[in-house]
Coordinates of C-alpha atoms and ligand atoms in Angstrom, one line a residue:
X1 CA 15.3 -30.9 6.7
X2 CA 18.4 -29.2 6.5
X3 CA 17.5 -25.8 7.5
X4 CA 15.2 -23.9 9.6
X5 CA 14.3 -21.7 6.2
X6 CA 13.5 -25.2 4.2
X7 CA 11.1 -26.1 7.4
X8 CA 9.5 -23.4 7.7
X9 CA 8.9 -22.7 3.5
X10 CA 7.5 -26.6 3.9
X11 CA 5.1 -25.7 7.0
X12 CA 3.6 -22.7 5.2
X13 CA 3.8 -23.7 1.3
X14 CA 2.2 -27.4 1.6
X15 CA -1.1 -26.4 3.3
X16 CA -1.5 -23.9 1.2
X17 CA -0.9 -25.6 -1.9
X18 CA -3.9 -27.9 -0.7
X19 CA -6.1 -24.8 0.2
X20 CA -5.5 -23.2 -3.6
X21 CA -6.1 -27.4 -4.6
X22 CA -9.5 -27.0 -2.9
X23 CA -10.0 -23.3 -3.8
X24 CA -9.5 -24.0 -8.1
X25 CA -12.0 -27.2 -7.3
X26 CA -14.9 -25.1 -5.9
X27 CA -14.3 -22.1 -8.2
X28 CA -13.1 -22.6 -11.3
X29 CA -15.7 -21.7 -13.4
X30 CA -14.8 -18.4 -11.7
X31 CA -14.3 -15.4 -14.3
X32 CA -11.5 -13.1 -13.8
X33 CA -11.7 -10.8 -16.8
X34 CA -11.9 -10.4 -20.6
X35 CA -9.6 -10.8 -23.1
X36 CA -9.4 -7.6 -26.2
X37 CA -8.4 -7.9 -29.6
X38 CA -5.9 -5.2 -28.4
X39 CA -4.5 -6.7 -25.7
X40 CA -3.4 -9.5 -27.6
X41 CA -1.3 -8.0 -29.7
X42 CA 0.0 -5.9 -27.4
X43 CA 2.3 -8.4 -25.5
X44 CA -0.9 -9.3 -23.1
X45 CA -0.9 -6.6 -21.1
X46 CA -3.3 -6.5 -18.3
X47 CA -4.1 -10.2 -18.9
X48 CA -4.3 -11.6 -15.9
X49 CA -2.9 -15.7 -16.7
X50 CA 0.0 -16.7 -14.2
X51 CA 0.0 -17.3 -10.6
X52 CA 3.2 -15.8 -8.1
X53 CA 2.9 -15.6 -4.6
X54 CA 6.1 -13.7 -4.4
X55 CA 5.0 -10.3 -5.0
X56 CA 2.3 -8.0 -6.4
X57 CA 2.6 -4.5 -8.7
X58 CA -0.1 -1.9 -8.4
X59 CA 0.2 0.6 -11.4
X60 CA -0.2 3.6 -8.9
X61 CA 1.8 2.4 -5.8
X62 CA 4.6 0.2 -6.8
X63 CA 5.4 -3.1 -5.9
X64 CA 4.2 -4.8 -2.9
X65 CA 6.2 -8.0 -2.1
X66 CA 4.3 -10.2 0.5
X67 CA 2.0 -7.1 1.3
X68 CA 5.1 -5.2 2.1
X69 CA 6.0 -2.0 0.1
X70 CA 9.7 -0.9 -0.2
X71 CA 9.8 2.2 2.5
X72 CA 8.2 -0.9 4.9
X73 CA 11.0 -3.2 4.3
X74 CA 13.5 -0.8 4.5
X75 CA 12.2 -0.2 7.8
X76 CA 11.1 -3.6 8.9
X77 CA 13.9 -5.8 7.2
X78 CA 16.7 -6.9 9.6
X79 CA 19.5 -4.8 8.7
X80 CA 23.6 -5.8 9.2
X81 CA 25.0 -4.4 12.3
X82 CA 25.1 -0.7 12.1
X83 CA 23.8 -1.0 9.0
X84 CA 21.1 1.6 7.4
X85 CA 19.5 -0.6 4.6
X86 CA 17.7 -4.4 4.6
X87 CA 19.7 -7.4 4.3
X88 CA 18.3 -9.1 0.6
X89 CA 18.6 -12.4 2.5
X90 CA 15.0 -10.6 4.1
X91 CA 13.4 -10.1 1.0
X92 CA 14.3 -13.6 -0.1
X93 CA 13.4 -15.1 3.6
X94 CA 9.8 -13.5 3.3
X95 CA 9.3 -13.8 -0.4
X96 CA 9.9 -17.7 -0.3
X97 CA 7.8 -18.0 3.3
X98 CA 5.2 -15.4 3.1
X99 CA 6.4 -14.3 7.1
X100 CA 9.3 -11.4 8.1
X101 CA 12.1 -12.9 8.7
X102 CA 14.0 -12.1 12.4
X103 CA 17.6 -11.0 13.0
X104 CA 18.6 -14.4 13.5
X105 CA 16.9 -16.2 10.7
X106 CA 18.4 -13.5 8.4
X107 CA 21.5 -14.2 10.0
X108 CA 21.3 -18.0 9.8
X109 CA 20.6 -17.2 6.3
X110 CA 23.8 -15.4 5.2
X111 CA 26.0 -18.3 7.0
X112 CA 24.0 -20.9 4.8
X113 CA 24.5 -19.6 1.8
X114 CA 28.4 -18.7 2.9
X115 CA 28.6 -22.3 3.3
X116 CA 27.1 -22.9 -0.5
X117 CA 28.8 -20.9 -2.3
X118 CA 31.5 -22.8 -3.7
X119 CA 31.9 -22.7 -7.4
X120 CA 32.9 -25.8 -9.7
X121 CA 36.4 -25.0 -11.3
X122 CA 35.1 -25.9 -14.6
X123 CA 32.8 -22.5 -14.8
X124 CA 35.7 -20.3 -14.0
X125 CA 37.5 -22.5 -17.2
X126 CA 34.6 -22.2 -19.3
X127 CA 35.0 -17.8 -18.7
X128 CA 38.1 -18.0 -19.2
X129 CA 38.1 -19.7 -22.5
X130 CA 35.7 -16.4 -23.8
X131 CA 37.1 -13.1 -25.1
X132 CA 36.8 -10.4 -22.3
X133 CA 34.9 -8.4 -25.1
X134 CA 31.5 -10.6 -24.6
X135 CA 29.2 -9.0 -23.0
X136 CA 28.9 -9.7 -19.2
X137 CA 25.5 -11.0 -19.5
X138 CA 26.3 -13.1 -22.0
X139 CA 29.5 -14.4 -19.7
X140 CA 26.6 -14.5 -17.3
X141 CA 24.3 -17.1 -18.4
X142 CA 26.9 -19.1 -19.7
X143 CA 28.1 -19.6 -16.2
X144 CA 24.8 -20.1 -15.0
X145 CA 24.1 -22.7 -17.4
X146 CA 27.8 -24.4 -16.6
X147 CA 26.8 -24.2 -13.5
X148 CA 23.8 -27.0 -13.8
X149 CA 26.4 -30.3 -13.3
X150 CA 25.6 -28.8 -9.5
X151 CA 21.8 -29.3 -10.3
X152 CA 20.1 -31.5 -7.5
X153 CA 16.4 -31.0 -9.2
X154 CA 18.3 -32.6 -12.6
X155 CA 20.0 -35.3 -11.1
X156 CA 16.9 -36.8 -8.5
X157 CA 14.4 -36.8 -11.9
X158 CA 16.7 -38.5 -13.8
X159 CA 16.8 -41.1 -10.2
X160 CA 12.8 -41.1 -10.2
X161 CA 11.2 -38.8 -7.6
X162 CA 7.6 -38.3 -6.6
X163 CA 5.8 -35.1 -8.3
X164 CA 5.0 -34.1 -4.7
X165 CA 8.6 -34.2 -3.8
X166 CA 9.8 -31.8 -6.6
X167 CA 9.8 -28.7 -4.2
X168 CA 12.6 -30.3 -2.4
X169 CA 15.2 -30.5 -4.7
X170 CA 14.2 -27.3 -6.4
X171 CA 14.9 -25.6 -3.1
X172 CA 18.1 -27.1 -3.2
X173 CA 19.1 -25.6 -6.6
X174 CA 17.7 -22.4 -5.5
X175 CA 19.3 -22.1 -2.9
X176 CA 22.6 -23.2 -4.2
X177 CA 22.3 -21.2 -7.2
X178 CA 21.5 -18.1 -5.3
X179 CA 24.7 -18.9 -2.9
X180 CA 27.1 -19.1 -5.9
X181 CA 25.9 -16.0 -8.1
X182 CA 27.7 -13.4 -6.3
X183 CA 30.9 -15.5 -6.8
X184 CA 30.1 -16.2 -10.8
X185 CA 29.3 -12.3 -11.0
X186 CA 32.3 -11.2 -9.4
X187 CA 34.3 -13.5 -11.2
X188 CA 33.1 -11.8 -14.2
X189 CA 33.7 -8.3 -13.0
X190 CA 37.3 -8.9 -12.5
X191 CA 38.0 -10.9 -15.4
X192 CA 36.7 -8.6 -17.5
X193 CA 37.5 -4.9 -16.2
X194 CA 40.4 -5.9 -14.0
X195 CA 42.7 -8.1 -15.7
X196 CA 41.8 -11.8 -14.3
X197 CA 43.0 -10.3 -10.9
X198 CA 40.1 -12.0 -8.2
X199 CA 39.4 -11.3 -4.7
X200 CA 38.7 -13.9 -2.4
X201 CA 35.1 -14.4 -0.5
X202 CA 35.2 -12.1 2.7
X203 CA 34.3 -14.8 5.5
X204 CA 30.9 -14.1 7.8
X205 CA 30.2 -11.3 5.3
X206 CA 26.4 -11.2 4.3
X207 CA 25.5 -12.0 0.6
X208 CA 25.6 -8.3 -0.5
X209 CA 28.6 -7.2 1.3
X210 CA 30.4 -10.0 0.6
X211 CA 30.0 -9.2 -3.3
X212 CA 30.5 -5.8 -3.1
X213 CA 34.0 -6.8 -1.6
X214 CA 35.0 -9.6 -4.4
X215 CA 33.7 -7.0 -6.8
X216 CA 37.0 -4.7 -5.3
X217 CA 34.6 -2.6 -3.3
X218 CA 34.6 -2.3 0.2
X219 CA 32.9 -0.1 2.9
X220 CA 30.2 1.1 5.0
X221 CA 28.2 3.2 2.2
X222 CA 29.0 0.7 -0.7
X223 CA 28.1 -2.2 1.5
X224 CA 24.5 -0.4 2.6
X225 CA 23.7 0.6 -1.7
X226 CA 24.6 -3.1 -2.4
X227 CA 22.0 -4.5 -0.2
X228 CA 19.2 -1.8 -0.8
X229 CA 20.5 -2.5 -4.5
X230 CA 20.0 -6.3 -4.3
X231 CA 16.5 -5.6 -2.2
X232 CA 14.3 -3.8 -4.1
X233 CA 15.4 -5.2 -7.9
X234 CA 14.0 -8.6 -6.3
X235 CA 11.4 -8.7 -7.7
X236 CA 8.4 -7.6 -9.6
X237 CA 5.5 -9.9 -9.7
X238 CA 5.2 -12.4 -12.5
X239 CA 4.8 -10.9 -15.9
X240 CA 7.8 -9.2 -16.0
X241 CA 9.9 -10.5 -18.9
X242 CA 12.9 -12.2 -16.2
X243 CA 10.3 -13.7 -14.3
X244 CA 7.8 -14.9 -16.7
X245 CA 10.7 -16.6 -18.7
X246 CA 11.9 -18.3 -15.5
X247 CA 8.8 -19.4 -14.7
X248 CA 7.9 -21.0 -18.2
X249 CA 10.7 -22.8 -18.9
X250 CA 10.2 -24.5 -15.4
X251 CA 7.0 -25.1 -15.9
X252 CA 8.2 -27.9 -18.5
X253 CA 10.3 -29.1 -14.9
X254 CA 13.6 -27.7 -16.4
X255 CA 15.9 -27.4 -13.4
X256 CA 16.4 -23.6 -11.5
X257 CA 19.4 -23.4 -13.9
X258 CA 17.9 -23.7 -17.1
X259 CA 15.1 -21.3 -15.5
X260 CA 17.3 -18.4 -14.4
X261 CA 19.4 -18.4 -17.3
X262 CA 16.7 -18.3 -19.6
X263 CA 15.6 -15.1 -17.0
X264 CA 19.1 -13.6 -17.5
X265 CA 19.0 -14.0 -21.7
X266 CA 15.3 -11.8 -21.2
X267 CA 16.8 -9.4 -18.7
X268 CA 19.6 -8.7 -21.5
X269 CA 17.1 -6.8 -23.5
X270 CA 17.2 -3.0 -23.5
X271 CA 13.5 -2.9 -23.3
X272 CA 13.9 -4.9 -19.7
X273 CA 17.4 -4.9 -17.5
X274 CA 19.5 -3.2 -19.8
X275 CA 17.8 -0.4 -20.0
X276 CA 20.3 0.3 -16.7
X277 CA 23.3 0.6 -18.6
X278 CA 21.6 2.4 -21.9
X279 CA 20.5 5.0 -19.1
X280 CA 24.2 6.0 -18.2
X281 CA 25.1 5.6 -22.2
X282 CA 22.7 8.1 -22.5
X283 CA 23.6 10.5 -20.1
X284 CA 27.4 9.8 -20.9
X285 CA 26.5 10.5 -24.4
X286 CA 25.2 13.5 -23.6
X287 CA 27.3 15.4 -21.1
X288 CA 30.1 14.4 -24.5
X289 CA 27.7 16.0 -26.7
X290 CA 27.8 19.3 -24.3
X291 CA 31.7 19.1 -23.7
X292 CA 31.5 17.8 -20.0
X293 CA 29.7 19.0 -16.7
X294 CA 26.2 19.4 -15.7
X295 CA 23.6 20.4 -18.8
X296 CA 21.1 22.7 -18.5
X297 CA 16.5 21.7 -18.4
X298 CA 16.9 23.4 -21.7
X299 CA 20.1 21.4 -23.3
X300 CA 18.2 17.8 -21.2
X301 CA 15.2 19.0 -23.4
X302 CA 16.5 19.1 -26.3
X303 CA 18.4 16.1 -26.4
X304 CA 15.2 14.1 -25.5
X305 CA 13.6 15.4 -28.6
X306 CA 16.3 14.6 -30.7
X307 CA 16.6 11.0 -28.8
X308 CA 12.9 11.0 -29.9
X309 CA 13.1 12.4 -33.6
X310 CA 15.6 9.3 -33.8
X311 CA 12.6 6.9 -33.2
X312 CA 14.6 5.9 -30.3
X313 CA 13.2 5.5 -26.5
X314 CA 13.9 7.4 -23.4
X315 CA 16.1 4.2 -21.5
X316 CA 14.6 4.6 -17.6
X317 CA 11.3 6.0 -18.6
X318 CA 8.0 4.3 -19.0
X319 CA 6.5 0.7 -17.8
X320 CA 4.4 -1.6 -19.0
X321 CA 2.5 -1.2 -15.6
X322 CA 3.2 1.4 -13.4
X323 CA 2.0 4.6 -13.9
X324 CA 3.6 7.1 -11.4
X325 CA 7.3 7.1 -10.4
X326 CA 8.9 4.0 -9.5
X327 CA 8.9 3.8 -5.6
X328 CA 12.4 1.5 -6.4
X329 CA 13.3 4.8 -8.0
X330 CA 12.3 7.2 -5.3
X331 CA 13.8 4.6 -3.0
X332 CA 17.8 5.6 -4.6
X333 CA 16.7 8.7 -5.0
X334 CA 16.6 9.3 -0.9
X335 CA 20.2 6.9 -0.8
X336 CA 21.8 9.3 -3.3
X337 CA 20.2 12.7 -1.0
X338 CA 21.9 11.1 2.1
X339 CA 25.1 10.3 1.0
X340 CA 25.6 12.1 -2.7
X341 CA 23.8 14.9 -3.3
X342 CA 27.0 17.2 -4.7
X343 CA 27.4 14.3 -7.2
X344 CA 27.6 15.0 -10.8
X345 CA 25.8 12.3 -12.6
X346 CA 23.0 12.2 -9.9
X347 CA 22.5 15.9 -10.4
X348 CA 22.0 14.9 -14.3
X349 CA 19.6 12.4 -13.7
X350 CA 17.8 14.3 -11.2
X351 CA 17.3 16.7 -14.0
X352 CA 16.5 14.3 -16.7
X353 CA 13.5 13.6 -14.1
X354 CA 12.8 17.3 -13.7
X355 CA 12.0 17.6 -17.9
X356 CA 11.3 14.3 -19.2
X357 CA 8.1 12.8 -17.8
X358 CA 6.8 16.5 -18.9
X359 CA 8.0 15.7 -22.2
X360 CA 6.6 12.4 -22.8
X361 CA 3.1 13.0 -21.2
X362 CA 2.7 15.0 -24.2
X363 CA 2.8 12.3 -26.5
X364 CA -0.3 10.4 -26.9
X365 CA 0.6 6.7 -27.1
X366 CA 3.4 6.4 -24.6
X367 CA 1.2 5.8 -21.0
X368 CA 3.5 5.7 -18.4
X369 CA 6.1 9.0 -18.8
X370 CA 7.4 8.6 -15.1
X371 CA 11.2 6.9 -14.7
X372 CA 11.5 3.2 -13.6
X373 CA 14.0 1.4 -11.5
X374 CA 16.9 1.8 -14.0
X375 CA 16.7 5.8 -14.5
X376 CA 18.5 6.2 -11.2
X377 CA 20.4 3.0 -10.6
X378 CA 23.7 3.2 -12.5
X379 CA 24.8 6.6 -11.3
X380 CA 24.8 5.4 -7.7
X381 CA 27.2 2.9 -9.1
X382 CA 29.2 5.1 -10.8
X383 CA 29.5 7.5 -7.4
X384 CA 31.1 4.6 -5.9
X385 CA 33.4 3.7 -8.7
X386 CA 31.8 1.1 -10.3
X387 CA 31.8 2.7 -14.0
X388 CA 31.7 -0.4 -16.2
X389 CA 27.6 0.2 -17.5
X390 CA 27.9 -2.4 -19.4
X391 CA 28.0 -4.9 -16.1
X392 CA 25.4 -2.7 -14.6
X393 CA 22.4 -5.6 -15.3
X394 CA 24.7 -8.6 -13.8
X395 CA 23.4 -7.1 -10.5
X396 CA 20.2 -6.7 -11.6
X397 CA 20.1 -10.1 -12.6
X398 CA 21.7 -11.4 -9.5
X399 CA 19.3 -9.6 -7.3
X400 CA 16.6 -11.0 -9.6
X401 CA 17.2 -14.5 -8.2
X402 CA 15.8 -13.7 -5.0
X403 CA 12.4 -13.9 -6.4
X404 CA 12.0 -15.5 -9.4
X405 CA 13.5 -18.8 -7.9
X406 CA 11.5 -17.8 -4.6
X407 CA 8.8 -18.2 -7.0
X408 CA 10.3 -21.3 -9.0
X409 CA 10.5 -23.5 -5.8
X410 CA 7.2 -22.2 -5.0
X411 CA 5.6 -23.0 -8.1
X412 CA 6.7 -26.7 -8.1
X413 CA 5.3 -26.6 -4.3
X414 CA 2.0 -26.1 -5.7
X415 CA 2.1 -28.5 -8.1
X416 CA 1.6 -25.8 -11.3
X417 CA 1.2 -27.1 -14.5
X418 CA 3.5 -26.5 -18.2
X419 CA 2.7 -23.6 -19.3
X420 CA 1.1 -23.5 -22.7
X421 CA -1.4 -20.7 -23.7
X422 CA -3.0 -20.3 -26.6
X423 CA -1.7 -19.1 -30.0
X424 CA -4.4 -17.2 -33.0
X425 CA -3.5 -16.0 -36.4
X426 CA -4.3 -13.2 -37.9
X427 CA -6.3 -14.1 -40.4
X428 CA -7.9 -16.4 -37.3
X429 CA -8.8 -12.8 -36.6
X430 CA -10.0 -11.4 -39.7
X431 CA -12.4 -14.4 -39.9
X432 CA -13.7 -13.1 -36.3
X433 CA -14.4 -9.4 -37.3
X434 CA -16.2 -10.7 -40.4
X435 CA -18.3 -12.6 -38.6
X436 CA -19.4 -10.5 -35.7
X437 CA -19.9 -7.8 -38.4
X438 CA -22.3 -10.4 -40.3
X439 CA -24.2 -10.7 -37.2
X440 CA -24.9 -7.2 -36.7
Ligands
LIG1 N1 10.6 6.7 -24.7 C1 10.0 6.8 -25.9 N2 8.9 6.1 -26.3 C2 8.3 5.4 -25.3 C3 8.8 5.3 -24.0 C4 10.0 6.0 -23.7 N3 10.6 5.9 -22.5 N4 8.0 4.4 -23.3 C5 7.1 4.0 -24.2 N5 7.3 4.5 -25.4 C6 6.5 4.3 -26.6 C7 6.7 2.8 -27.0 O1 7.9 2.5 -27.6 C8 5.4 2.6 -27.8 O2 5.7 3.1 -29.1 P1 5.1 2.3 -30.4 O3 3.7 2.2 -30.3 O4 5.6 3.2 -31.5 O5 5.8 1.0 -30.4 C9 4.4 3.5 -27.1 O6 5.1 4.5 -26.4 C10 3.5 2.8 -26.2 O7 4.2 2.1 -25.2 P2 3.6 1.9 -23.7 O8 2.4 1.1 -23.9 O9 3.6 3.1 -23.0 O10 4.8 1.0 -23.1 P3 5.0 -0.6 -23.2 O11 4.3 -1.3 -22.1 O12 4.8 -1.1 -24.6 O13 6.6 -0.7 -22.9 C11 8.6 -0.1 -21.8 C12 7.1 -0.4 -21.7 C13 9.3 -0.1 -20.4 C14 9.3 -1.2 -22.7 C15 8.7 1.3 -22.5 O14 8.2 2.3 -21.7 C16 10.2 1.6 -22.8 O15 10.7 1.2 -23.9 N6 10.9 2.4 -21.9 C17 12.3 2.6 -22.1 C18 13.1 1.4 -21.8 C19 13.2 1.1 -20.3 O16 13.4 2.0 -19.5 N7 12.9 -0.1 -19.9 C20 13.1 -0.6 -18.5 C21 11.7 -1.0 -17.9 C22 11.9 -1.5 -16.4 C23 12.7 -2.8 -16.4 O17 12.1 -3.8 -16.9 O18 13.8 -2.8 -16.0

């Protein structure tokens, strides 16, 4: 074993991926629900059918991740020296293990993935050789997916490993993977807003910190919103577009770099990650519309009803679970009160809160009118400089890693099958109704 993290993700993943062996044996026949005619074609929602150890989202309270909500891992995460927000290499640490992490296995943590980190020359070639005009997710996956030469998982198949060995070299790329993104994402920042100019790793620095400064970013307060930033986008159980896509195209054993590109193309969509930089487009859009400065409730409420009238959705509000405000959210919110409250944009999407959920609980079909992570997240940003929206989802996506390839390693732990559910027609359909209606 080559770290203390690898031992103990091997000591408390392989008993219990006999125990759920055992459990499946006994109870299979065990029902867990009902599948509607509705839910089906309504991108399966509330159908329980994947398995992620990682996390867990109740509609009314937010995420959970290990049992943990996000005030109790801002308070119980090991935080940087004189530091005021959690370390992400926690999250991560207790996500892949199931156990807090101390100050010391954080610690340990940072170094290892310091010493990962490097990146193959041939990525930073391969952005290079694209316009500066593609869009930094694009750039983004690319990388990832120039990054797989590095894969360990790809090149032990092709040798001939064990299926009970898989977890091993999965860690590997997870952990690798993980190590580099900061440095890919960075890389990408610079290339594309500041004219190729790149800043060099900041040695001993933790994960967050340390891409906050290659960004061009240093400081105490920027340092602190990177790693609350990086904690609580982590992860957000399973069916969440970014994860699910992860964990389907590993299920066919494609290695961690296939799986978390194919997570970054689904994070890409506005409906998902992106809705963090259509958020500020919005509110940009609209401050132009008013000739600059803060809008009025009244002015806010009229430009969500003509945003509406458009046929167009309110980025940042609404979820296909939750049903109150997003604790991740409410989470920046209290960052911004502490150290922002005069600022601009915050004041504009504080009021964007203040009218809009009233707004769209009046309309019938729409069931969650409260704002989600991304309502609040790119005018933090922005406070601090960081203006370019349309790299806001590269650190969504990099904080993403944490626990979809948490949950990727984990998955090949316990031995989880491809994934392959069922497909019906319409007409499959059709033939249904008729006949249920005959047997009336
Ligand atoms: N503004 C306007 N209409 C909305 C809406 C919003 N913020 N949220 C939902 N609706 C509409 C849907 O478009 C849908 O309309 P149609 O039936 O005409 O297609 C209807 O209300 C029902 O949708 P729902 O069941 O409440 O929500 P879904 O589970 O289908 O979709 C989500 C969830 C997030 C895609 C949707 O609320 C949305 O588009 N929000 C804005 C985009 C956004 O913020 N996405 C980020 C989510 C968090 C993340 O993944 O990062």
């Amino acid at each position: 074993m080559s770290s203390n993290i690898k031992k103990s993700f091997a000591d408390s993943i392989l008993p219990h991926a006999a125990k759920v062996k055992q459990m499946v044996a006994e109870n299979g026949s065990l029902k867990l629900g009902e599948i509607t005619l509705a839910q089906v074609y309504s991108g399966m929602k509330g159908m329980v059918g994947m398995i992620t150890e990682t996390s867990k989202l109740d509609p009314e309270e937010g995420i959970r991740f290990r049992g943990y909500s996000i005030p109790e891992l801002r308070e119980l995460l090991p935080k940087a020296p004189g530091g005021s927000e959690p370390l992400p290499e926690g999250v991560f640490y207790l996500m892949l293990t199931g156990t807090l992490p101390t100050v010391d296995q954080v610690n340990e943590l940072s170094a290892e993935w310091e010493s990962r980190s490097n990146v193959p020359e041939h990525v930073f070639k391969m952005l290079d050789a694209l316009p500066t005009y593609t869009h930094p997710m694009t750039q983004f996956s690319a990388a990832i997916l120039a990054m797989r030469t590095e894969s360990v998982f790809a090149h032990e198949y092709e040798k001939g490993i064990s299926k009970k060995d898989y977890w091993d070299p999965m860690f590997e790329d997870t952990m690798n993977l993980i190590a580099r993104l900061p440095r890919v994402a960075a890389y990408i920042y610079r290339r594309t807003y500041y004219n190729n100019e790149q800043i060099e790793p900041l040695k001993g620095a933790d994960w967050a910190a340390n891409f906050a400064h290659m960004m061009g970013y240093d400081g105490v307060e920027i340092y602190a919103l990177m790693r609350l930033y990086l904690t609580i986008h982590a992860d957000h159980e399973g069916g969440n577009v970014s994860a699910h896509a992860t964990h389907l195209a590993g299920s066919a054993l494609s290695d961690a770099y296939y799986s978390f590109s194919s997570a970054i193309n689904g994070l890409a969509g506005p409906l998902h990650g992106l809705a963090n930089q259509e958020v500020i487009r919005w509110i940009l859009d609209l401050q132009k519309d008013l000739g600059g400065g803060l809008p009025t409730k009244e002015q806010i409420e009229q430009y969500v009803h003509r945003t509406l009238s458009e046929g167009k959705v309110v980025p940042g509000y609404g979820h296909a679970v939750l049903r109150k405000t997003d604790p991740r959210f409410a989470a920046q919110m209290e960052f911004a009160k502490k150290y922002m409250a005069d600022d601009d944009i915050v004041n504009i999407v504080w009021r964007v809160y203040d009218v809009v959920p009233g707004i769209l609980s009046n309309i019938k079909k729409i069931k969650n009118p409260w704002p989600n992570v991304d309502a609040h997240s790119g005018a933090l940003l922005i406070h601090y400089g960081i203006k370019e929206y349309d790299f806001f989802t590269v650190l969504f996506g990099v904080s993403r890693s944490l626990g979809v390839l948490a949950q990727l390693t984990i998955s090949r732990a316990m031995g989880l099958p491809i994934e392959r559910p069922g497909s019906i027609t319409s007409e499959w359909i059709e033939d249904k109704i008729a006949q249920s209606q005959q047997a009336v």
